Amino acid sequence: MCGIIGILGNHEVAPLLVESLKRLEYRGYDSAGIATVNSGRLDRRRAVGKLANLSDLLVHEPLPGKAGIGHTRWATHGAANEGNAHPHRSGPVAVVHNGIIENYRDLRAELAAAGLHPETETDTETVALLARLYMDSGMSAREAAAATLSRLTGAFALLFLFDGEPDLLIAARKGSPLAIGHGSGEMFVGSDAIALAPFTDAITYLDEGDHAFVSRAGAEIFDAQGRRANREMQRIDLGQTRVEKAGYKHFMAKEIAEQPAVLGDALAHYLQGGKLNLPEGLDFSGTERLTLVACGTAYYACSVAKYWFEALAGLACEIDVASEFRYREPPLPKGGMALFVSQSGETADTLAALRYCKAQEQRIVAVVNVASSSIAREADLALPIMAGIEVGVASTKAFTCQLAVLAVLALKAGVDRGRIAPEALAGHIAALKSLPGLMNQALALSSEIAGLAERIAEAQDVLFLGRGPMYPLALEGALKLKEISYIHAEGYASGELKHGPIALVDRLVPVVVMAPHDRLFDKTVSNMQEVMARHGQVLLVSDAAGLQAASAGVWASLKLPQVAEPFAPILYAIPAQLLAYHTAIAKGTDVDQPRNLAKSVTVE
């Protein structure tokens, strides 16, 4: 969440800052602002809402300068208004910040005693006030920033800009990512390599606890102990940072449509020559329990994978949402394995849980979409899902690619533990490889689903039901609908219906039943009949055999191609995504940037 950009350039930076912030819109924000140093003078402009509002402001109130910082804010402390928008300034210091300063109240009290009082509700302003206090005492900009950083508790990415310092940016990273971009006589800092892509392909990622003094001549980086540090400069593939809609109305529509291709890429990478292609040293044979940790959609991917690991490999799994995991201080088996799934690889709760497991001497495996992310770098083994950049806040192609990689891992566990014979493995591999083609058939239902979505859009509540690995898919379908249409939706295990949720069912409540014709189909249909007996409006999503057996009396149905039983959730994700997308279109909501949400959640 939030986006940071800093530029020490050879040209006017205001338009460059705004353009870079546009590339970070997918992270989620509710206000934006920039600050520059021009002829030694620090100034700023801020606006509430979309970046277009900031651009309009800059037309009427230009902000010259060749050094500057910018920020898109997702409100945490204080409402989304101009006063709380970044950059925050106190005297000669301007600051942009991702994260949370946990001890800001204590610092405020100290600052008040020194005669410095905040003008906003934010924790970030405290950073600027503290740096100003140190500069008022005679410290240089570098000394004041270092002294300020030593006083902060919490998670943050910070970028400082100073009055009278047109060739200095100070960057710091603790728990929230920052990258430095190297140019020819120019330097850049960003919270995401995507923001830096128009300027350079040479990137240095700051490690945890690092701070850097950046000038046009380069960057001096210091570690958490204050020692000079050498961080590797990497070349990034600029093609992988291209953010375009490619003719689609929304990024989400584009990313839904890309799933057959990106899933095919992931499967081609991990399934080669009829065999599993995974790094040497990944061995589940001695693993007695697998710990799976994630947040949001990635958590539901892990929930599906739990069924796979237990059914295909006989491997007991414990799964938890990352924000709860470490706080219950779970005991972990010595030499155990912990699996972390994150689209961005920067999810704060997941990263904190990873470090907890590392301290418990667990072997850490990460499934991520960004190979250079913090989670990937701190894991013992990182497996890319190869989905490409996902801009839409509601995850689609990352979810199905996560499932594909987790399915391959479950097969590897089954082979290692002697539960999957060569013949069975060949069948599973063939089933996975058939999925991109089946997905194309599912995508052809888009127009039909758009018609159904007109009815769903009128509802105030929607239920999703599923059994077995389709239960987590029901949870994911409900989450998608909530995220982008703002309709209250809940996912339930079908067998739990009569234990409470059935009280919600009436003729105004659509109930989406995800039910491939598998060994649990008849039980799911029994629960569906209970809904219909209470006038619930059932949308049955099944295959030809399922619809022939049970579609009588339903409000509507969707026919998917037959799919191998274990991997049905990967295919059935498509109609769940399309239903959410078309419902949001029918309601006129912001599909790619839904209210209150952020793509990359880098605070707890």
XYZ file of C-alpha atoms in Angstrom:
604
model
C 0.000 0.000 0.000
C 1.075 3.599 -0.664
C 3.696 4.487 -3.232
C 6.985 6.362 -2.931
C 9.101 7.982 -5.628
C 12.153 10.226 -5.363
C 14.175 11.773 -8.183
C 17.452 13.657 -8.366
C 17.296 14.524 -12.038
C 18.539 16.724 -14.827
C 15.049 17.852 -15.834
C 11.954 19.260 -14.167
C 10.792 16.451 -11.881
C 7.161 17.336 -11.122
C 5.706 15.664 -14.243
C 8.092 12.720 -13.807
C 7.028 12.251 -10.186
C 3.343 12.267 -11.114
C 3.877 9.836 -13.986
C 5.762 7.474 -11.699
C 3.036 7.659 -9.081
C 0.525 6.675 -11.766
C 2.466 3.454 -12.222
C 1.970 2.807 -8.504
C -1.786 3.437 -8.464
C -2.443 -0.295 -8.247
C -1.059 -0.257 -4.699
C -4.124 1.682 -3.515
C -4.335 5.296 -2.313
C -6.727 8.090 -1.359
C -4.511 11.196 -1.654
C -1.269 12.177 -3.347
C 1.409 14.834 -3.247
C 4.888 15.881 -4.305
C 7.627 18.151 -2.942
C 10.575 19.655 -4.789
C 13.660 21.747 -4.108
C 14.013 24.663 -6.529
C 16.798 27.245 -6.203
C 17.411 25.809 -2.772
C 13.776 26.285 -1.685
C 11.565 23.409 -0.550
C 7.880 23.476 -1.543
C 5.054 20.969 -1.974
C 1.620 20.337 -3.531
C -0.986 17.863 -2.267
C -4.488 16.782 -3.298
C -7.181 14.380 -2.118
C -8.449 11.634 -4.403
C -7.060 10.463 -7.703
C -3.799 11.658 -9.222
C -5.780 13.632 -11.785
C -6.616 16.056 -8.978
C -2.929 16.554 -8.210
C -2.191 17.028 -11.914
C -4.922 19.690 -12.158
C -3.472 21.468 -9.130
C -0.015 21.505 -10.665
C -1.381 23.171 -13.804
C -2.609 26.101 -11.731
C 0.175 26.022 -9.133
C 3.325 24.694 -10.853
C 6.119 23.262 -8.764
C 9.506 23.704 -10.431
C 12.667 21.888 -9.406
C 14.960 19.078 -10.496
C 14.938 17.253 -7.153
C 11.767 15.931 -5.611
C 9.775 13.272 -3.799
C 6.230 12.009 -4.310
C 3.714 9.807 -2.542
C 0.324 8.174 -2.889
C -1.232 7.718 0.574
C -3.565 5.009 1.832
C -4.959 6.440 5.062
C -3.995 4.797 8.346
C -3.618 7.571 10.918
C -6.112 10.304 10.150
C -8.721 10.807 7.459
C -8.038 11.148 3.761
C -7.716 14.914 3.456
C -5.162 17.391 2.168
C -3.739 18.108 5.612
C -2.939 14.444 6.224
C -1.599 13.860 2.713
C 2.119 13.336 2.100
C 4.709 14.801 1.793
C 4.718 16.044 5.372
C 6.859 19.056 6.109
C 8.259 20.748 9.174
C 10.607 23.652 8.572
C 13.452 22.498 6.315
C 12.376 18.850 6.132
C 9.852 17.047 3.903
C 9.118 13.343 4.331
C 7.162 10.614 2.553
C 6.492 7.360 4.348
C 5.035 3.906 3.881
C 4.277 1.943 7.049
C 3.447 2.858 10.630
C 5.521 4.620 13.292
C 4.382 2.760 16.383
C 5.928 5.080 18.986
C 4.702 8.336 17.448
C 2.623 9.250 20.513
C 5.661 9.131 22.793
C 7.664 11.136 20.269
C 4.872 13.702 20.001
C 4.955 14.255 23.750
C 8.717 14.800 23.599
C 8.376 17.175 20.671
C 5.611 19.142 22.406
C 7.919 19.669 25.372
C 10.408 21.188 22.913
C 7.748 23.489 21.483
C 7.040 21.548 18.260
C 3.385 20.617 17.801
C 1.820 18.527 15.002
C -0.614 20.049 12.553
C -1.985 16.723 11.310
C -3.354 13.449 12.671
C -0.636 11.341 11.086
C 2.214 9.386 12.563
C 4.406 10.442 9.635
C 4.494 14.125 10.551
C 6.322 13.096 13.726
C 9.284 12.022 11.584
C 9.542 15.447 9.962
C 9.162 17.220 13.323
C 11.873 15.105 14.918
C 14.304 15.726 12.056
C 13.578 19.441 12.311
C 14.286 19.360 16.049
C 17.695 17.823 15.409
C 18.485 20.317 12.650
C 17.461 23.211 14.896
C 20.040 21.914 17.389
C 22.782 22.315 14.764
C 22.867 18.905 13.071
C 23.342 18.573 9.334
C 20.632 16.984 7.206
C 22.493 13.662 7.210
C 23.047 13.722 10.949
C 19.458 14.714 11.675
C 18.033 11.940 9.482
C 20.289 9.316 11.084
C 19.368 10.524 14.574
C 15.675 10.467 13.651
C 15.837 6.937 12.286
C 17.441 5.701 15.494
C 14.392 6.861 17.441
C 11.685 5.217 15.337
C 9.843 2.026 16.231
C 7.643 0.270 13.696
C 7.696 -0.606 10.028
C 8.577 1.991 7.458
C 10.019 3.059 4.161
C 11.083 6.701 4.426
C 12.389 9.292 2.018
C 13.664 12.696 3.193
C 14.096 15.876 1.139
C 15.675 19.031 2.600
C 15.517 22.769 2.048
C 18.799 23.957 0.568
C 19.864 20.417 -0.442
C 19.094 19.963 -4.167
C 21.469 17.000 -4.449
C 20.398 14.854 -1.497
C 17.733 12.261 -0.809
C 17.892 10.116 2.317
C 16.135 6.754 2.123
C 15.513 4.214 4.871
C 13.895 0.806 4.920
C 12.611 -1.193 7.877
C 9.853 -3.677 7.093
C 8.694 -1.917 3.918
C 10.530 -2.146 0.588
C 12.611 0.527 -1.121
C 14.724 0.358 -4.257
C 17.376 2.736 -5.594
C 17.629 3.304 -9.339
C 20.897 4.293 -11.009
C 20.954 6.637 -14.002
C 23.478 8.730 -15.897
C 24.022 11.698 -13.616
C 20.621 11.015 -12.102
C 19.391 8.859 -9.233
C 15.973 7.537 -8.289
C 14.293 5.924 -5.280
C 11.017 4.012 -5.362
C 8.856 1.682 -3.329
C 8.546 -0.512 -6.413
C 10.765 -1.190 -9.404
C 7.697 -0.508 -11.555
C 7.918 3.166 -10.594
C 11.559 3.307 -11.658
C 11.186 1.429 -14.935
C 10.786 4.530 -17.167
C 14.132 5.852 -15.933
C 16.503 2.914 -15.462
C 16.913 -0.841 -15.465
C 19.715 -0.730 -12.873
C 18.237 -1.317 -9.426
C 19.661 -1.777 -5.937
C 17.276 -3.096 -3.288
C 17.824 -1.909 0.260
C 18.054 -4.690 2.830
C 16.144 -4.692 6.096
C 17.440 -1.911 8.355
C 19.408 -0.120 5.623
C 19.519 3.620 5.094
C 21.103 5.427 2.159
C 22.409 8.891 1.323
C 21.595 9.413 -2.337
C 23.142 12.071 -4.575
C 23.407 12.352 -8.338
C 26.859 10.787 -8.062
C 25.505 7.588 -6.480
C 24.318 6.117 -3.185
C 26.108 5.487 0.098
C 24.317 2.633 1.866
C 24.624 1.769 5.558
C 23.250 -1.298 7.331
C 21.246 -1.480 10.564
C 24.479 -1.258 12.600
C 25.609 1.888 10.753
C 28.334 0.126 8.762
C 28.967 0.827 5.084
C 27.232 -1.835 3.052
C 27.611 -3.035 -0.506
C 24.286 -4.046 -2.011
C 24.166 -5.776 -5.367
C 22.984 -3.764 -8.362
C 20.574 -5.795 -10.484
C 19.378 -5.398 -14.041
C 15.614 -5.727 -14.334
C 13.694 -6.759 -17.417
C 11.849 -3.596 -18.398
C 9.407 -5.678 -20.385
C 8.304 -7.296 -17.135
C 7.483 -3.862 -15.674
C 5.251 -2.716 -18.522
C 1.820 -1.762 -17.199
C -0.767 -1.563 -19.992
C -4.435 -2.488 -20.411
C -3.801 -3.782 -23.943
C -7.234 -2.723 -25.163
C -9.197 -4.001 -22.163
C -11.460 -1.666 -20.232
C -9.911 -2.691 -16.926
C -6.698 -4.325 -15.762
C -8.787 -6.953 -13.996
C -10.441 -7.970 -17.269
C -7.033 -8.214 -18.931
C -5.613 -10.269 -16.083
C -8.567 -12.665 -16.049
C -8.107 -13.184 -19.784
C -4.348 -13.759 -19.404
C -4.803 -16.769 -17.147
C -4.569 -19.547 -19.749
C -1.283 -18.086 -21.003
C 0.378 -17.376 -17.662
C -0.816 -20.643 -16.152
C 0.633 -22.392 -19.185
C 3.943 -20.597 -18.604
C 4.045 -21.648 -14.951
C 3.187 -25.261 -15.752
C 5.729 -25.366 -18.591
C 8.376 -24.230 -16.120
C 7.551 -26.721 -13.375
C 6.492 -29.677 -15.539
C 9.110 -30.677 -18.094
C 9.482 -33.909 -19.994
C 6.715 -35.588 -18.041
C 8.539 -34.880 -14.784
C 8.396 -32.369 -11.950
C 10.976 -29.632 -12.404
C 11.719 -28.312 -8.918
C 14.992 -27.217 -7.322
C 17.283 -29.911 -5.976
C 17.187 -30.210 -2.244
C 13.421 -29.756 -1.975
C 12.481 -32.980 -0.231
C 9.291 -33.719 1.715
C 10.182 -37.275 2.687
C 11.219 -36.367 6.221
C 8.561 -33.709 6.763
C 5.887 -34.700 9.261
C 3.943 -31.461 9.269
C 3.800 -28.567 6.850
C 2.931 -25.070 8.055
C 1.204 -22.860 5.480
C 0.871 -19.116 6.106
C -0.604 -16.338 3.953
C -3.156 -13.506 3.837
C -6.312 -12.855 1.839
C -6.533 -14.587 -1.525
C -3.147 -16.248 -0.965
C -4.574 -17.746 2.248
C -7.409 -19.298 0.247
C -4.853 -20.704 -2.189
C -3.136 -22.317 0.800
C -6.504 -23.604 2.009
C -6.989 -25.417 -1.295
C -3.418 -26.722 -1.125
C -4.065 -28.193 2.319
C -6.522 -30.623 0.709
C -3.911 -31.523 -1.905
C -1.024 -32.057 0.496
C -3.119 -34.192 2.812
C -4.976 -36.231 0.149
C -2.177 -36.669 -2.395
C 0.825 -36.808 -0.062
C -0.549 -37.835 3.334
C 1.225 -34.791 4.753
C -0.447 -33.137 7.730
C -0.862 -29.393 7.228
C -1.463 -26.523 9.576
C -2.704 -23.350 7.960
C -3.116 -19.904 9.437
C -3.667 -16.311 8.411
C -0.371 -14.511 8.784
C -1.769 -11.716 10.962
C -2.722 -14.246 13.660
C 0.009 -16.841 13.286
C 2.911 -15.525 15.327
C 0.802 -13.921 18.020
C -0.431 -17.276 19.247
C 3.201 -18.387 19.433
C 2.635 -21.781 17.787
C 5.105 -24.522 18.697
C 6.802 -25.809 15.552
C 8.488 -29.179 15.034
C 12.265 -29.130 14.975
C 13.494 -29.158 11.411
C 9.984 -28.596 10.068
C 8.999 -26.859 6.843
C 6.968 -23.667 6.529
C 5.430 -22.487 3.274
C 4.614 -18.808 2.690
C 2.518 -17.519 -0.193
C 2.381 -13.855 -1.208
C 1.603 -12.152 -4.496
C 3.771 -9.093 -3.815
C 6.355 -10.812 -1.621
C 6.192 -7.762 0.660
C 3.064 -8.543 2.725
C 3.993 -7.299 6.202
C 2.125 -9.928 8.223
C 3.436 -12.766 6.075
C 7.001 -11.464 6.280
C 6.767 -11.201 10.077
C 5.426 -14.766 10.271
C 8.290 -15.946 8.054
C 10.816 -14.434 10.443
C 9.076 -16.113 13.374
C 9.393 -19.484 11.656
C 12.996 -18.805 10.748
C 13.742 -18.146 14.411
C 12.131 -21.537 15.132
C 14.619 -23.138 12.709
C 12.026 -24.062 10.118
C 12.993 -24.510 6.508
C 11.342 -21.662 4.621
C 9.780 -22.099 1.177
C 8.161 -19.083 -0.497
C 5.706 -19.012 -3.375
C 5.791 -15.454 -4.761
C 5.203 -13.431 -7.892
C 8.157 -11.066 -7.401
C 11.490 -12.865 -7.358
C 13.320 -9.839 -5.930
C 10.858 -9.302 -3.056
C 11.686 -9.412 0.649
C 9.922 -12.733 1.208
C 11.764 -14.298 -1.734
C 15.128 -13.005 -0.536
C 14.637 -14.152 3.054
C 13.319 -17.625 2.193
C 15.577 -20.653 1.914
C 13.877 -21.446 -1.370
C 11.660 -19.178 -3.470
C 9.407 -20.496 -6.225
C 8.081 -17.886 -8.700
C 4.487 -18.231 -9.861
C 5.314 -16.459 -13.157
C 2.027 -14.578 -13.382
C 3.586 -11.305 -14.473
C 2.594 -7.936 -13.043
C -0.904 -7.948 -11.596
C -2.342 -4.435 -11.326
C -5.969 -5.066 -10.373
C -6.331 -4.991 -6.595
C -8.541 -8.093 -6.661
C -6.108 -10.913 -7.416
C -7.003 -13.181 -10.337
C -4.116 -14.584 -12.362
C -1.834 -14.600 -9.323
C -4.362 -16.785 -7.488
C -4.570 -19.434 -10.186
C -0.796 -19.425 -10.690
C -0.320 -19.805 -6.930
C -2.643 -22.806 -7.066
C -0.686 -24.304 -9.955
C 2.647 -24.057 -8.146
C 1.118 -25.387 -4.928
C -0.357 -28.312 -6.877
C 3.082 -29.150 -8.248
C 4.514 -28.991 -4.717
C 1.794 -31.332 -3.471
C 2.668 -33.805 -6.225
C 6.335 -33.554 -5.254
C 5.405 -34.262 -1.655
C 3.351 -37.266 -2.763
C 6.261 -38.657 -4.772
C 8.787 -38.036 -1.980
C 6.554 -39.735 0.577
C 5.820 -42.737 -1.626
C 2.141 -41.912 -2.037
C 2.130 -41.243 -5.796
C 3.330 -43.938 -8.182
C 4.860 -43.010 -11.580
C 1.662 -43.898 -13.447
C -0.465 -41.750 -11.156
C 2.019 -38.887 -11.422
C 1.763 -38.986 -15.205
C -2.012 -38.718 -14.933
C -1.820 -35.757 -12.592
C 0.689 -33.982 -14.826
C -1.572 -34.505 -17.838
C -4.513 -33.126 -15.878
C -2.609 -29.997 -14.918
C -1.407 -29.439 -18.472
C -4.994 -29.594 -19.726
C -6.043 -26.664 -17.550
C -5.073 -23.749 -19.861
C -7.289 -25.165 -22.616
C -10.162 -25.712 -20.178
C -9.722 -22.152 -18.913
C -10.232 -20.828 -22.436
C -13.557 -22.657 -22.552
C -14.532 -21.152 -19.200
C -13.615 -17.647 -20.384
C -16.078 -18.074 -23.261
C -18.862 -17.885 -20.637
C -18.115 -14.208 -19.964
C -21.148 -12.829 -21.823
C -23.463 -15.334 -20.169
C -22.052 -14.459 -16.756
C -22.497 -10.743 -17.495
C -26.228 -11.372 -17.900
C -26.428 -13.204 -14.572
C -24.447 -10.443 -12.894
C -27.233 -7.952 -13.606
C -29.380 -9.935 -11.173
C -26.594 -10.427 -8.626
C -25.978 -6.672 -8.638
C -29.453 -6.122 -7.178
C -28.747 -8.314 -4.139
C -27.623 -7.115 -0.731
C -26.275 -10.515 0.329
C -24.829 -13.443 -1.628
C -23.766 -16.871 -0.378
C -21.177 -19.157 -1.979
C -21.147 -22.878 -1.156
C -18.639 -25.643 -1.844
C -17.319 -28.925 -0.443
C -13.821 -30.305 -0.186
C -11.313 -28.130 -2.067
C -14.261 -26.227 -3.511
C -14.952 -24.805 -0.049
C -11.906 -22.500 -0.128
C -12.917 -21.613 -3.675
C -16.323 -20.554 -2.317
C -14.510 -18.336 0.188
C -12.433 -16.845 -2.613
C -15.516 -16.244 -4.782
C -17.198 -14.396 -1.925
C -14.060 -12.336 -1.302
C -13.866 -11.285 -4.951
C -17.491 -10.157 -4.948
C -17.017 -8.198 -1.729
C -13.811 -6.553 -2.895
C -15.003 -4.957 -6.094
C -18.832 -4.826 -6.003
C -19.179 -3.981 -2.269
C -21.980 -6.546 -1.932
C -21.920 -8.485 1.327
C -20.957 -12.046 0.425
C -19.932 -15.079 2.461
C -18.465 -18.431 1.544
C -19.374 -21.567 3.490
C -18.654 -25.244 3.461
C -21.895 -26.723 2.123
C -22.250 -29.033 5.106
C -22.184 -26.041 7.459
C -25.258 -24.523 5.877
C -27.722 -26.002 8.339
C -25.541 -24.972 11.291
C -26.500 -21.329 10.988
C -26.119 -19.691 7.561
C -29.370 -21.162 6.236
C -31.153 -18.610 8.428
C -30.073 -15.989 5.887
C -31.688 -17.713 2.910
C -34.796 -16.267 1.303
C -35.969 -15.409 -2.215
C -33.766 -12.283 -2.266
C -30.498 -14.086 -1.569
C -28.593 -15.557 -4.536
C -26.648 -18.686 -3.571
C -23.739 -19.668 -5.817
C -23.035 -23.400 -5.589
C -19.624 -24.528 -6.875
C -20.140 -28.231 -7.560
C -18.171 -30.239 -10.108
C -19.555 -33.744 -10.566
C -17.127 -35.385 -8.154
C -17.364 -37.800 -5.229
C -18.872 -35.067 -3.038
C -21.399 -33.911 -5.610
C -24.435 -35.687 -4.190
C -23.827 -34.260 -0.726
C -23.488 -30.760 -2.154
C -26.729 -31.188 -4.090
C -28.524 -32.190 -0.880
C -27.459 -28.909 0.671
C -28.489 -27.066 -2.470
C -31.960 -28.592 -2.220
C -32.229 -27.225 1.317
C -31.593 -23.765 -0.099
C -34.177 -24.166 -2.838
C -36.761 -25.397 -0.334
C -36.449 -22.011 1.342
C -36.815 -20.101 -1.933
C -33.105 -19.334 -2.251
C -32.037 -18.393 -5.781
C -29.422 -20.984 -6.739
C -26.771 -20.427 -9.382
C -25.300 -23.886 -9.966
C -21.790 -23.981 -11.417
C -20.990 -27.512 -12.567
C -20.076 -29.657 -15.556
C -22.425 -31.384 -18.013
C -22.909 -34.435 -15.803
C -23.623 -32.274 -12.760
C -26.141 -30.084 -14.563
C -27.929 -33.079 -16.028
C -28.270 -34.575 -12.555
C -29.256 -31.531 -10.524
C -30.090 -28.364 -12.470
C -33.878 -28.768 -12.256
C -35.412 -25.896 -10.326
C -32.288 -23.747 -10.033
C -32.453 -20.047 -10.872
C -29.534 -20.332 -13.300
C -26.604 -22.569 -14.189
C -23.167 -22.362 -15.749
C -21.641 -25.311 -17.576
C -17.904 -25.788 -17.248
C -15.877 -28.495 -18.996
C -15.097 -31.632 -17.044
C -11.870 -31.354 -15.069
C -9.786 -33.804 -13.049
C -11.222 -33.810 -9.538
C -8.230 -32.592 -7.495
C -7.619 -29.534 -9.650
C -11.191 -28.296 -10.146
C -10.633 -25.153 -7.997
C -8.147 -23.813 -10.555
C -10.752 -23.973 -13.316
C -13.726 -22.901 -11.191
C -11.877 -19.747 -10.178
C -12.661 -18.340 -13.636
C -16.472 -18.057 -13.263
C -16.046 -16.791 -9.695
C -13.800 -13.994 -10.965
C -16.010 -13.163 -13.928
C -19.104 -13.041 -11.739
C -17.437 -10.526 -9.418
C -16.104 -8.490 -12.341
C -19.401 -8.212 -14.222
C -21.343 -7.515 -11.031
C -18.979 -4.629 -10.276
C -19.482 -3.340 -13.829
C -23.252 -3.540 -13.368
C -22.994 -1.559 -10.148
C -20.570 1.000 -11.572
C -17.854 0.544 -8.947
C -14.133 1.110 -9.444
C -13.046 -2.357 -10.549
C -9.271 -1.953 -10.495
C -9.013 0.297 -7.447
C -11.873 -0.578 -5.081
C -12.424 1.688 -2.124
C -10.382 1.227 1.056
C -8.207 -1.524 -0.461
C -4.536 -1.700 -1.396
C -2.739 -4.161 -3.628
C 0.368 -4.519 -1.508
C -0.319 -4.515 2.236
C 2.960 -3.477 3.822
C 1.641 -2.624 7.301
C 0.163 -4.901 9.949
